[in-house]
Amino acid sequence: MNTASRQNLFSLDRQRLEAFFQALGEKPFRASQVLKWIHQQGITDFEQMSNISKNLRQRLAAKTDLITPQEITHHYSEDGTRKWVLQVDSGNAIETVFIPEEGRNTLCISSQVGCALNCSFCATAQQGFNRNLSVAEIIGQLWLAEHSLRPELDIKPGQRVISNVVLMGMGEPLLNFDAVVAAMRLMMDDFAYGLSWRRITLSTAGVIPALDRLKEQCPVNLAVSLHAPDDKLRDQLVPLNQKYPIHDLIEACQRYLEGENRKRITFEYVLLKGVNDSTAQARALVNLLRDVPAKVNLIPFNPFPESKYQRSSQQTVDRFREVLMSANLITVTRKTRGDDIAAACGQLAGKVQDRSRRQTPVIQPSDLTT
Ligand code: SAH
């Protein structure tokens, strides 16, 4: 069967789904009904969509698909964190991480297969970049986590498992702008997941033009991966800085907050032993952030095979934090979660075909049975 011409309904946010139904000669409210079946009920069999006429159900079955990434494996961490490895096509897999905490359940989702930014301390960078994920592949991660965990966690009807989403998995979300925005609209849609923008955080290395577009099109919480207080060091750690240097980035952050009720931006700072963790650098960071409402998230470095950095000692982390706190900068040290299953920040690697897009699948059939 030729699936290329079939519409995958997971790829459509409400506006596009309404347009789709109108093109079929149907009323736009069908979109809300179908969104509810798919995203709230977790139903992907049209036959079960009982408030849709038989005729329309048959037309949908004939013309459309409901396809999400497929689970290859999942891993449980001692601390309750769970990581799924999901196949998105014959050669590529991505990773999604579920982080349960007191009072909230966060899902960390991927936006690209691999990443093009080449940050020197990140495992995803080593995989290179293969392609952007589609809307269906992004929202499909939330769908899969929500609906596979519901029965397991004994969630009551009307309640949801995932309370917060962070776009902090593999990839740079702002380099896959349109798909990420459509997926976030679905996350916020009352007929889909109904999450407030306050519960969605997009993490970026700082693609400045896209930040301005995000403010216009889909303002959510922003986390900016800073990692260095000066251009010289940041150029090395986050090569994107050579294109969008720190001061321009800080200005873009100020614009992002302007006139909105968002209170502050989170700046992420991975502490690398002897590289960016001195008290002088902490003071430079205070100075840099003095004019932007900020919260700093200090991230202990998570090692991965062949990484050239080391984690700063607890004492150094505490000292760095102390400098920020005494300058009244809200600072939290991120608790490392899921590092025993390589699910912690910067450890997500998935399986990515190399940049030359080899034809030989890198996923072996044996991977599918483990
Ligand atoms: N491209 C986006 C989102 C993915 S990274 C971004 O740069 O923000 C999510 C967070 O994990 C970022 O702050 C990133 O810098 C951090 N991170 C990457 N590698 C890490 C590592 N090895 N240890 C700890 N944190 C890491």
XYZ file of N, CA, C and O in Angstrom, residues 268-370:
412
model
N 20.732 27.295 31.883
C 21.355 26.023 32.271
C 22.874 26.157 32.177
O 23.409 26.796 31.258
N 23.528 25.560 33.143
C 24.981 25.699 33.217
C 25.546 24.362 33.686
O 25.396 23.987 34.845
N 26.132 23.623 32.759
C 26.738 22.330 33.107
C 28.095 22.601 33.720
O 28.936 23.264 33.101
N 28.329 22.101 34.918
C 29.620 22.374 35.560
C 30.666 21.342 35.156
O 30.517 20.140 35.425
N 31.705 21.844 34.499
C 32.781 20.993 33.988
C 34.044 21.306 34.783
O 34.479 22.475 34.836
N 34.606 20.272 35.349
C 35.743 20.447 36.257
C 36.901 21.206 35.596
O 37.413 20.801 34.540
N 37.280 22.318 36.239
C 38.440 23.079 35.767
C 38.208 23.845 34.471
O 39.140 24.448 33.924
N 36.990 23.821 33.954
C 36.719 24.479 32.665
C 35.868 25.734 32.861
O 36.224 26.823 32.398
N 34.760 25.585 33.572
C 33.834 26.723 33.710
C 33.312 26.854 35.140
O 32.255 27.426 35.356
N 34.063 26.288 36.115
C 33.497 26.189 37.464
C 34.230 27.018 38.529
O 34.072 26.758 39.716
N 35.010 28.015 38.119
C 35.733 28.813 39.121
C 34.827 29.886 39.725
O 33.796 30.237 39.150
N 35.235 30.412 40.862
C 34.429 31.481 41.470
C 34.472 32.742 40.608
O 33.502 33.488 40.545
N 35.595 32.977 39.923
C 35.663 34.146 39.025
C 34.611 33.994 37.924
O 33.938 34.965 37.545
N 34.445 32.775 37.431
C 33.432 32.554 36.376
C 32.022 32.686 36.951
O 31.122 33.176 36.273
N 31.860 32.284 38.204
C 30.544 32.463 38.845
C 30.231 33.957 38.948
O 29.098 34.385 38.673
N 31.227 34.733 39.311
C 30.996 36.194 39.413
C 30.710 36.795 38.037
O 29.863 37.666 37.883
N 31.423 36.321 37.026
C 31.168 36.812 35.662
C 29.734 36.461 35.234
O 29.069 37.245 34.541
N 29.261 35.314 35.673
C 27.890 34.899 35.337
C 26.870 35.822 36.010
O 25.890 36.249 35.385
N 27.136 36.154 37.261
C 26.261 37.086 37.986
C 26.188 38.403 37.220
O 25.105 38.953 36.975
N 27.338 38.860 36.800
C 27.421 40.126 36.094
C 26.652 40.087 34.766
O 25.899 41.004 34.424
N 26.806 38.987 34.082
C 26.147 38.810 32.781
C 24.619 38.813 32.914
O 23.908 39.341 32.056
N 24.143 38.232 34.000
C 22.688 38.055 34.137
C 22.033 39.169 34.956
O 20.852 39.068 35.303
N 22.788 40.221 35.232
C 22.226 41.201 36.179
C 20.991 41.919 35.633
O 20.153 42.361 36.409
N 20.863 42.009 34.298
C 19.719 42.748 33.751
C 18.635 41.853 33.157
O 17.802 42.321 32.373
N 18.666 40.580 33.461
C 17.611 39.718 32.931
C 17.037 38.868 34.073
O 17.789 38.278 34.849
N 15.714 38.886 34.209
C 15.124 38.067 35.266
C 15.475 36.593 35.008
O 15.057 36.026 34.009
N 16.270 36.041 35.912
C 16.864 34.737 35.606
C 16.794 33.788 36.772
O 16.718 34.183 37.930
N 16.817 32.525 36.418
C 17.012 31.472 37.407
C 18.136 30.615 36.825
O 18.163 30.383 35.611
N 19.059 30.177 37.654
C 20.161 29.379 37.121
C 20.005 27.937 37.562
O 19.727 27.648 38.720
N 20.136 27.060 36.588
C 20.059 25.640 36.846
C 21.460 25.065 36.670
O 21.967 24.988 35.545
N 22.104 24.722 37.779
C 23.445 24.145 37.679
C 23.304 22.643 37.456
O 22.604 21.960 38.208
N 23.944 22.150 36.413
C 23.789 20.729 36.066
C 25.127 20.021 36.273
O 26.110 20.374 35.625
N 25.163 19.052 37.183
C 26.398 18.263 37.285
C 26.635 17.565 35.948
O 25.698 16.991 35.372
N 27.860 17.626 35.461
C 28.171 16.997 34.168
C 27.917 15.493 34.239
O 28.326 14.823 35.177
N 27.229 14.988 33.233
C 26.999 13.544 33.151
C 27.935 12.952 32.118
O 27.833 13.284 30.936
N 28.831 12.096 32.553
C 29.802 11.547 31.604
C 29.165 10.549 30.650
O 28.097 10.002 30.920
N 29.802 10.328 29.535
C 29.358 9.318 28.564
C 30.632 8.767 27.932
O 31.708 9.362 28.094
N 30.556 7.636 27.241
C 31.781 7.041 26.701
C 32.571 8.051 25.860
O 31.998 8.748 25.028
N 33.837 8.119 26.125
C 34.768 9.000 25.404
C 34.564 10.492 25.656
O 35.078 11.330 24.914
N 33.834 10.854 26.696
C 33.709 12.289 26.970
C 35.019 12.777 27.592
O 35.667 12.058 28.340
N 35.394 14.011 27.238
C 36.710 14.482 27.673
C 36.636 15.334 28.943
O 37.653 15.863 29.380
N 35.458 15.487 29.506
C 35.316 16.330 30.697
C 35.050 15.497 31.932
O 34.686 14.325 31.848
N 35.193 16.186 33.085
C 34.864 15.534 34.350
C 33.880 16.392 35.117
O 33.849 17.615 34.957
N 33.143 15.728 35.983
C 32.191 16.433 36.827
C 32.937 17.226 37.897
O 33.904 16.730 38.477
N 32.488 18.460 38.165
C 33.084 19.243 39.254
C 32.747 18.576 40.584
O 31.701 17.935 40.712
N 33.617 18.766 41.570
C 33.351 18.163 42.888
C 32.148 18.846 43.536
O 31.797 19.981 43.187
N 31.543 18.159 44.475
C 30.394 18.724 45.176
C 30.760 20.059 45.824
O 29.981 21.013 45.799
N 31.967 20.102 46.367
C 32.433 21.325 47.020
C 32.479 22.498 46.021
O 32.031 23.603 46.314
N 32.986 22.220 44.831
C 33.065 23.271 43.799
C 31.664 23.704 43.368
O 31.402 24.896 43.188
N 30.776 22.733 43.218
C 29.390 23.050 42.826
C 28.766 23.956 43.890
O 28.161 24.993 43.574
N 28.962 23.588 45.162
C 28.375 24.370 46.256
C 28.962 25.779 46.306
O 28.246 26.753 46.533
N 30.259 25.861 46.062
C 30.917 27.171 46.106
C 30.382 28.064 44.963
O 30.082 29.234 45.144
N 30.264 27.482 43.799
C 29.755 28.209 42.619
C 28.337 28.716 42.920
O 28.004 29.885 42.685
N 27.545 27.841 43.481
C 26.150 28.169 43.791
C 26.089 29.289 44.825
O 25.269 30.209 44.731
N 26.960 29.221 45.790
C 27.008 30.223 46.853
C 27.240 31.622 46.280
O 26.592 32.582 46.689
N 28.165 31.726 45.319
C 28.448 33.032 44.696
C 27.170 33.579 44.038
O 26.822 34.755 44.182
N 26.457 32.714 43.334
C 25.237 33.158 42.646
C 24.151 33.535 43.652
O 23.487 34.578 43.519
N 23.995 32.698 44.650
C 22.943 32.933 45.646
C 23.198 34.221 46.422
O 22.262 34.968 46.709
N 24.456 34.475 46.741
C 24.704 35.680 47.533
C 24.518 36.936 46.681
O 24.435 38.046 47.204
N 24.424 36.789 45.363
C 24.073 37.926 44.507
C 22.571 37.907 44.191
O 22.114 38.542 43.238
N 21.818 37.150 44.980
C 20.358 37.054 44.830
C 19.887 36.431 43.520
O 18.792 36.726 43.046
N 20.731 35.623 42.927
C 20.299 34.885 41.734
C 19.698 33.560 42.201
O 20.361 32.786 42.898
N 18.466 33.301 41.814
C 17.859 32.022 42.219
C 18.642 30.901 41.532
O 18.794 30.899 40.306
N 19.131 29.994 42.313
C 19.988 28.950 41.746
C 19.594 27.586 42.288
O 19.463 27.413 43.501
N 19.384 26.637 41.397
C 19.154 25.267 41.864
C 20.178 24.341 41.220
O 20.592 24.559 40.079
N 20.608 23.378 41.993
C 21.498 22.368 41.425
C 20.611 21.218 40.998
O 19.853 20.679 41.798
N 20.672 20.899 39.720
C 19.774 19.855 39.223
C 20.209 18.502 39.765
O 21.389 18.159 39.748
N 19.210 17.781 40.260
C 19.503 16.453 40.764
C 19.706 15.532 39.569
O 18.928 15.571 38.611
N 20.747 14.775 39.591
C 20.977 13.851 38.481
C 19.984 12.706 38.570
O 19.851 12.078 39.602
N 19.260 12.487 37.485
C 18.277 11.402 37.473
C 18.585 10.458 36.317
O 18.914 10.885 35.220
N 18.437 9.184 36.599
C 18.500 8.195 35.525
C 19.876 7.970 34.925
O 19.984 7.431 33.824
N 20.951 8.368 35.628
C 22.269 8.196 35.003
C 22.696 6.730 34.921
O 23.525 6.373 34.093
N 22.064 5.878 35.761
C 22.410 4.447 35.670
C 21.884 3.798 34.391
O 22.307 2.719 34.011
N 20.953 4.472 33.712
C 20.454 3.926 32.434
C 20.771 4.878 31.282
O 20.097 4.890 30.263
N 21.804 5.732 31.482
C 22.198 6.716 30.465
C 21.000 7.546 30.002
O 20.796 7.784 28.811
N 20.202 7.978 30.985
C 19.023 8.782 30.645
C 19.175 10.206 31.150
O 18.258 11.009 31.023
N 20.307 10.539 31.755
C 20.473 11.875 32.323
C 20.794 12.892 31.229
O 21.094 12.522 30.092
N 20.743 14.177 31.587
C 20.999 15.248 30.611
C 22.278 14.976 29.839
O 23.318 14.717 30.431
N 22.189 15.086 28.543
C 23.395 14.979 27.725
C 23.846 13.555 27.474
O 24.825 13.319 26.781
N 23.114 12.576 28.015
C 23.526 11.181 27.787
C 22.690 10.502 26.703
O 22.936 9.355 26.370
N 21.685 11.214 26.206
C 20.786 10.576 25.243
C 21.457 10.471 23.884
O 21.915 11.450 23.325
N 21.491 9.272 23.382
C 22.183 9.090 22.117
C 21.308 8.436 21.060
O 21.477 8.682 19.871
N 20.346 7.622 21.477
C 19.508 6.943 20.490
C 20.380 6.165 19.532
O 21.479 5.723 19.866
N 19.901 5.987 18.347
C 20.727 5.389 17.311
C 20.501 6.214 16.075
O 19.392 6.341 15.583
N 21.566 6.789 15.583
C 21.427 7.743 14.503
C 22.291 7.297 13.347
O 23.468 7.025 13.519
N 21.666 7.232 12.196
C 22.481 6.944 11.015
C 23.450 8.096 10.842
O 23.119 9.234 11.132
N 24.627 7.832 10.320
C 25.595 8.931 10.267
C 25.190 9.980 9.233
O 24.215 9.836 8.524
N 25.966 11.056 9.209
C 25.569 12.187 8.366
C 25.482 11.833 6.900
O 24.852 12.511 6.116
N 26.193 10.776 6.505
C 26.154 10.415 5.092
C 24.920 9.562 4.781
O 24.711 9.161 3.649
N 24.091 9.320 5.804
C 22.851 8.564 5.628
C 23.080 7.236 4.937
O 22.577 6.966 3.858
N 23.865 6.429 5.608
C 24.108 5.080 5.097
C 22.798 4.353 4.842
O 21.826 4.560 5.544
N 22.824 3.469 3.888
C 21.600 2.699 3.610
C 21.431 1.528 4.573
O 20.328 1.095 4.837
N 22.566 1.022 5.094
C 22.448 -0.126 6.000
C 21.825 0.324 7.308
O 22.343 1.222 7.945
N 20.724 -0.307 7.711
C 20.127 0.129 8.973
C 21.086 -0.106 10.132
O 21.771 -1.124 10.169
N 21.175 0.867 11.044
C 22.036 0.657 12.202
C 21.289 -0.081 13.308
O 21.879 -0.527 14.263
N 19.985 -0.213 13.157
C 19.267 -1.029 14.131
C 19.230 -2.446 13.593
O 18.764 -2.691 12.484
N 19.762 -3.350 14.339
C 19.761 -4.751 13.919
C 18.453 -5.400 14.366
O 17.871 -4.981 15.362
N 18.003 -6.400 13.642
C 16.753 -7.064 14.038
C 16.784 -7.524 15.496
O 15.769 -7.494 16.183
N 17.991 -7.879 15.994
C 18.052 -8.361 17.389
C 17.664 -7.257 18.379
O 17.160 -7.533 19.452
N 17.885 -5.986 17.986
C 17.497 -4.885 18.869
C 15.991 -4.872 19.115
O 15.525 -4.374 20.123
N 15.265 -5.362 18.134
C 13.814 -5.260 18.223
C 13.222 -6.289 19.176
O 12.088 -6.190 19.559
N 14.012 -7.266 19.524
C 13.455 -8.321 20.373
C 13.945 -8.217 21.814
O 13.493 -8.958 22.668
N 14.870 -7.279 22.088
C 15.381 -7.189 23.472
C 14.446 -6.358 24.336
O 13.719 -5.531 23.846
